[in-house]
mmCIF file of C-alpha atoms in Angstrom:
data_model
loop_
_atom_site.group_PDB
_atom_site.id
_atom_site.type_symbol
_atom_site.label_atom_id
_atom_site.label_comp_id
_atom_site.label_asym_id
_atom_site.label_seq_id
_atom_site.Cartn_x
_atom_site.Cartn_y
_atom_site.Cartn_z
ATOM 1 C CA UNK A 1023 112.366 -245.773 -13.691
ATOM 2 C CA UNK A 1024 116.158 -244.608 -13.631
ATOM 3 C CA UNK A 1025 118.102 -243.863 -16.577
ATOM 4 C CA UNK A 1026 120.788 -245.812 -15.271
ATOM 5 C CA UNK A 1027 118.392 -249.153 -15.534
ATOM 6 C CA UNK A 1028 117.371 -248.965 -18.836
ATOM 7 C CA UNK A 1029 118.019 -251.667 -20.830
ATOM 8 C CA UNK A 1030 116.061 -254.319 -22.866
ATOM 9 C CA UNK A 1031 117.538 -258.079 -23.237
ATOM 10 C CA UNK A 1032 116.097 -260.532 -25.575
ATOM 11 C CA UNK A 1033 117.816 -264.027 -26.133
ATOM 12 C CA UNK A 1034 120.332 -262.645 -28.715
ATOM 13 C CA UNK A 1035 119.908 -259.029 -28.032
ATOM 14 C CA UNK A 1036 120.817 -255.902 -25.714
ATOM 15 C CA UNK A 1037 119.659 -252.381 -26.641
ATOM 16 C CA UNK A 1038 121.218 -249.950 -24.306
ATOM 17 C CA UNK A 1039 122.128 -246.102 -24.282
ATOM 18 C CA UNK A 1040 124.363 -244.964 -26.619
ATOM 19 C CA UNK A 1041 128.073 -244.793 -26.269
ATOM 20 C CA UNK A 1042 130.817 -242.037 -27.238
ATOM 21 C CA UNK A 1043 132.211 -245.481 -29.158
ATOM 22 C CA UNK A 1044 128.882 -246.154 -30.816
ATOM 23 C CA UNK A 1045 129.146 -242.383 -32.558
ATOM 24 C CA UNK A 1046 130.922 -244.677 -36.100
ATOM 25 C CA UNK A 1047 128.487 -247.645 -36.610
ATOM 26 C CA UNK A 1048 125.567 -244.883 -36.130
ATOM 27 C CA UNK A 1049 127.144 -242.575 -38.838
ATOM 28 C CA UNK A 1050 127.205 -245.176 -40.856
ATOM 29 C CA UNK A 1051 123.448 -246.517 -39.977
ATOM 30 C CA UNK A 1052 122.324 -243.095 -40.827
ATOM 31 C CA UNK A 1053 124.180 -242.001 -44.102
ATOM 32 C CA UNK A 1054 123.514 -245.413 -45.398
ATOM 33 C CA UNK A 1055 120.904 -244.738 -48.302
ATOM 34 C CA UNK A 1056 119.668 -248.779 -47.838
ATOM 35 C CA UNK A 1057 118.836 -247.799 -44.026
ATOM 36 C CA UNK A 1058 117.186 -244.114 -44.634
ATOM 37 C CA UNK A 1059 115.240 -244.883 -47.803
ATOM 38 C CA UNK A 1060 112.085 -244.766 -45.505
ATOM 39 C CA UNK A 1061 113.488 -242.730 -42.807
ATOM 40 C CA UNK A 1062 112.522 -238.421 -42.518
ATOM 41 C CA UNK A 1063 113.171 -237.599 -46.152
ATOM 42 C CA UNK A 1064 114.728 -240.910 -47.155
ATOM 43 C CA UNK A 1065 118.680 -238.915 -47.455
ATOM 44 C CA UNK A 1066 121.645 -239.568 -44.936
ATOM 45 C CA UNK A 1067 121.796 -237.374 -42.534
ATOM 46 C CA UNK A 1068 123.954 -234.584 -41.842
ATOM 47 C CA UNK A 1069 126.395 -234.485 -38.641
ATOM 48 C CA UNK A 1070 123.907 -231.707 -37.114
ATOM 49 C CA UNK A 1071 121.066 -233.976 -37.418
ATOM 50 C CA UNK A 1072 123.182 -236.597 -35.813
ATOM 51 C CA UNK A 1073 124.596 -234.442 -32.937
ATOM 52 C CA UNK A 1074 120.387 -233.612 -32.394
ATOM 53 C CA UNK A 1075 119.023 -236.886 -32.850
ATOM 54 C CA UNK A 1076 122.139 -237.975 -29.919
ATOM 55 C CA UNK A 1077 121.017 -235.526 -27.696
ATOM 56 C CA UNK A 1078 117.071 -235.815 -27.712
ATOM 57 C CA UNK A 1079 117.929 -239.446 -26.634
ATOM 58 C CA UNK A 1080 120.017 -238.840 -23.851
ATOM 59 C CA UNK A 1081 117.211 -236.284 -22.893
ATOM 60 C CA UNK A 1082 114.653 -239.000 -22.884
ATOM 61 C CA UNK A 1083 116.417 -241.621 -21.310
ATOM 62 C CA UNK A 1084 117.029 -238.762 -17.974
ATOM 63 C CA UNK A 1085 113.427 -237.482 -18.425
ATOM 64 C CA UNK A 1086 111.468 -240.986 -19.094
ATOM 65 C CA UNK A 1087 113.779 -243.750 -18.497
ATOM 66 C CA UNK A 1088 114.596 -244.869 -21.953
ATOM 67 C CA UNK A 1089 115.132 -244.020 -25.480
ATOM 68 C CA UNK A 1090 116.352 -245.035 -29.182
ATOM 69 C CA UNK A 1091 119.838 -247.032 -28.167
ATOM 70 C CA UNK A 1092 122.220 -249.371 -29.261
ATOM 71 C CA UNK A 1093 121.333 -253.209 -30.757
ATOM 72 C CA UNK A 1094 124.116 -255.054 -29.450
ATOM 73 C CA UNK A 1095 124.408 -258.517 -30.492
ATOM 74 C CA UNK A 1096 124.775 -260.169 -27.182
ATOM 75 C CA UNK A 1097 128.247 -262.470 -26.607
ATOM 76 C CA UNK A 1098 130.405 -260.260 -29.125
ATOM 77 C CA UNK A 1099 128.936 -256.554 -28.278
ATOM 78 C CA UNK A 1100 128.581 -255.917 -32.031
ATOM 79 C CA UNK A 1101 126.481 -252.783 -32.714
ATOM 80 C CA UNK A 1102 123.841 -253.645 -35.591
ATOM 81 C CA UNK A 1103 121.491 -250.810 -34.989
ATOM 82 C CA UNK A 1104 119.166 -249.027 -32.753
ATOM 83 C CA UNK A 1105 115.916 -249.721 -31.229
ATOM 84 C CA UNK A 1106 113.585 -248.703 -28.277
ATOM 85 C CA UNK A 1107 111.409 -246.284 -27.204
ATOM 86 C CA UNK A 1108 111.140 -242.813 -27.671
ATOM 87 C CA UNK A 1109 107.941 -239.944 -27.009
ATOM 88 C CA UNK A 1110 106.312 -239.955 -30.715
ATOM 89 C CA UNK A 1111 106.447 -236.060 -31.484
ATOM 90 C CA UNK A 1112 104.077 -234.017 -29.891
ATOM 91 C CA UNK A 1113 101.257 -236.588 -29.285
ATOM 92 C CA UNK A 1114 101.018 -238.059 -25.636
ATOM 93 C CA UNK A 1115 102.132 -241.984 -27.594
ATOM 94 C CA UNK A 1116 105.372 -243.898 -27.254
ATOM 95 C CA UNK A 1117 106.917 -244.921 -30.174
ATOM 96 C CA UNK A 1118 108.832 -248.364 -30.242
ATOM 97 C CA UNK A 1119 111.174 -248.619 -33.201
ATOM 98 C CA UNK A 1120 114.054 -250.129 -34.574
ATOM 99 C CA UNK A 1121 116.741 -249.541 -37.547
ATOM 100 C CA UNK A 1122 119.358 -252.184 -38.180
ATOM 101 C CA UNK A 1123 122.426 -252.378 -40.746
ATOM 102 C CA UNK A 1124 121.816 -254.075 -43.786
ATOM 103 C CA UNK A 1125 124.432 -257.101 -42.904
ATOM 104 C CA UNK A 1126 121.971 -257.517 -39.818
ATOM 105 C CA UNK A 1127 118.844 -257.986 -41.658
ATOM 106 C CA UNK A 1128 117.003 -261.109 -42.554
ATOM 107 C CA UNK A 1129 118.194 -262.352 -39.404
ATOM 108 C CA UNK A 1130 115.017 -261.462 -37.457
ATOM 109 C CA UNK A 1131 116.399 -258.808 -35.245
ATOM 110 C CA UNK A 1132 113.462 -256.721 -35.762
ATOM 111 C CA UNK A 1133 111.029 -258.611 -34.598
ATOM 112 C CA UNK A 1134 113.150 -259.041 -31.345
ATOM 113 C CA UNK A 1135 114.238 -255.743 -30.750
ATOM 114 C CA UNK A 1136 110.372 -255.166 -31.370
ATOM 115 C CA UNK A 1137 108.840 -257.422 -29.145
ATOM 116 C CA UNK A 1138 111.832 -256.491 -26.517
ATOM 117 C CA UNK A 1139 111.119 -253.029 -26.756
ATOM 118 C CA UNK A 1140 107.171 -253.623 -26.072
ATOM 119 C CA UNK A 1141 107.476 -256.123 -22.992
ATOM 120 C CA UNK A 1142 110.185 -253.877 -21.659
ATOM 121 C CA UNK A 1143 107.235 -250.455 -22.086
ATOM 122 C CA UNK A 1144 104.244 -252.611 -20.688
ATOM 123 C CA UNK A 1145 106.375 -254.665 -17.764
ATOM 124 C CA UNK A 1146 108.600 -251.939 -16.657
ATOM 125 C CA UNK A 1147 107.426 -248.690 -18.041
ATOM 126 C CA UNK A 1148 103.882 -249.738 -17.292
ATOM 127 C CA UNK A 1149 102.463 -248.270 -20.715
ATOM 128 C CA UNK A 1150 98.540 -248.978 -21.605
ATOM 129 C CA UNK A 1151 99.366 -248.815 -25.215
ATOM 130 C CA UNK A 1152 102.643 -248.217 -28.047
ATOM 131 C CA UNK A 1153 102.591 -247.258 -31.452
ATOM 132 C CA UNK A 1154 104.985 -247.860 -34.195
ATOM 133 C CA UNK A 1155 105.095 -245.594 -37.862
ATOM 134 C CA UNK A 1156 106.929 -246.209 -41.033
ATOM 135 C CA UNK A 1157 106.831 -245.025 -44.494
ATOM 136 C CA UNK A 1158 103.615 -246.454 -46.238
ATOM 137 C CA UNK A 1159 105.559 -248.332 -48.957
ATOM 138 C CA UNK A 1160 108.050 -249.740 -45.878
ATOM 139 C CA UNK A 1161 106.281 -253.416 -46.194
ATOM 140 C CA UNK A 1162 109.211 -255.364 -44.794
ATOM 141 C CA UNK A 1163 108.804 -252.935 -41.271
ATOM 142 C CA UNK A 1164 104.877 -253.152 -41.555
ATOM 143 C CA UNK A 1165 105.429 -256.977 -41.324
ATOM 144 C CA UNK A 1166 107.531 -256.687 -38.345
ATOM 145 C CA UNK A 1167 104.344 -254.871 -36.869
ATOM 146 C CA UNK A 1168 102.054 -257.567 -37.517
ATOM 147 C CA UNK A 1169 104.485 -259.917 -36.173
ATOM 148 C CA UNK A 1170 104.191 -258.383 -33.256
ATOM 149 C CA UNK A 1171 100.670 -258.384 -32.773
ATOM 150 C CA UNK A 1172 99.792 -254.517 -34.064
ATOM 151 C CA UNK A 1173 97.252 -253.257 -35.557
ATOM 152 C CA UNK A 1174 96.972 -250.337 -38.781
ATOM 153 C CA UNK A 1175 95.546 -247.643 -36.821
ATOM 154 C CA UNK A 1176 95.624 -244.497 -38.934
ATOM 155 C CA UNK A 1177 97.704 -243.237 -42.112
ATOM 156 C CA UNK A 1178 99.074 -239.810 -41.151
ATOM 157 C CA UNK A 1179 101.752 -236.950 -41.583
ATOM 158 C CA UNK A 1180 104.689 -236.001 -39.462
ATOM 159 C CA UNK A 1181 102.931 -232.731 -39.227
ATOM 160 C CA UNK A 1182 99.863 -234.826 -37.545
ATOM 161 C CA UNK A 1183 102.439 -236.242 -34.856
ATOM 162 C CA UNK A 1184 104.574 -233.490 -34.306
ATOM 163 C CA UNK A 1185 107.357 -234.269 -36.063
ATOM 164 C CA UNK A 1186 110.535 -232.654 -37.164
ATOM 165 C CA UNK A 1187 109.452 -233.980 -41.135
ATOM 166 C CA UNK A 1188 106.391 -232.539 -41.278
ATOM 167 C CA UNK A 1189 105.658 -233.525 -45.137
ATOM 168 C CA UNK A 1190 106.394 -237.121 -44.734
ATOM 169 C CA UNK A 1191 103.479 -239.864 -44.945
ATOM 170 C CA UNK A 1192 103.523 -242.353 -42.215
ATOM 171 C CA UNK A 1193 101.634 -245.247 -41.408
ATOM 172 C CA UNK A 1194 100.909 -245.448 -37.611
ATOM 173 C CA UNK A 1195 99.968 -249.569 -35.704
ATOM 174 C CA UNK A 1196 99.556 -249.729 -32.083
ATOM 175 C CA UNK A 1197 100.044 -252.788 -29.770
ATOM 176 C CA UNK A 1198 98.049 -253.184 -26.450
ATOM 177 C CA UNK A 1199 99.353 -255.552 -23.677
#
């Protein structure tokens, strides 16, 4: 799968690779304390964390074909957050996810970007199997998991997974085509 071909559209959706443009609406996704309460260590993030978390995407998308990009709200281009797929730490799972601004929730965006992101790993990235974590007490993104047909596989740490939080609790759901 080429980098250049990645992108996911659902009816009212389009997540693609970030742009240079994009750098404002994420700053403010990720320093928004609404948006991180359940993210790493639940603070905004710094512009070093930002610069990292930008490059480890455009490092995925050339070494697997996609990554964590841009929601765009298809017909106006409005960015409302960031969804996809992305290598889950150090284990050998893919990670679908999806963070949205707070005017874009409620709207079910989610669940789309979700379900986009899954049809787009088992049709075109030909996955057997993708996993999804949150924060334990994140009920409204454990919902969108269920929604989407997961299943609770296994409360864990980032230091289970690999990951750059290694204290944070995390609930992990998987989804088989």
């Amino acid at each position: 799968m080429s980098a250049s071909h990645f992108a996911i559209e659902t009816p009212r959706l389009r997540i693609r690779p970030w742009h240079s443009a994009d750098l404002p609406v994420f700053r403010g996704l990720v320093t928004d304390p609404k948006v991180m309460r359940y993210i790493g260590q639940g603070v905004a993030w710094t512009e070093e964390t930002i610069d990292g978390f930008m490059a480890r995407q455009r490092e995925h998308l050339e070494r697997v074909g996609f990554c964590l990009g841009a929601i765009e709200v298809r017909g106006d281009s409005r960015v409302v957050g960031l969804a996809g797929l992305q290598p889950l730490g150090t284990t050998s799972d893919v990670e679908i996810g999806w963070w949205l601004t707070p005017a874009a929730w409620g709207n079910g965006y989610a669940t789309e970007a979700g379900r986009g992101s899954a049809e787009f790993a088992f049709e075109k990235g030909a996955l057997s199997s993708v996993v999804a974590i949150t924060h334990p007490e994140n009920l409204r993104s454990q919902a969108v998991m269920r929604r989407l047909g997961m299943t609770f596989e296994r409360a864990a740490t980032g230091r289970d997974l690999g990951l750059r939080v290694p204290d944070v609790p995390i609930v992990l759901y998987r989804l088989s085509p």
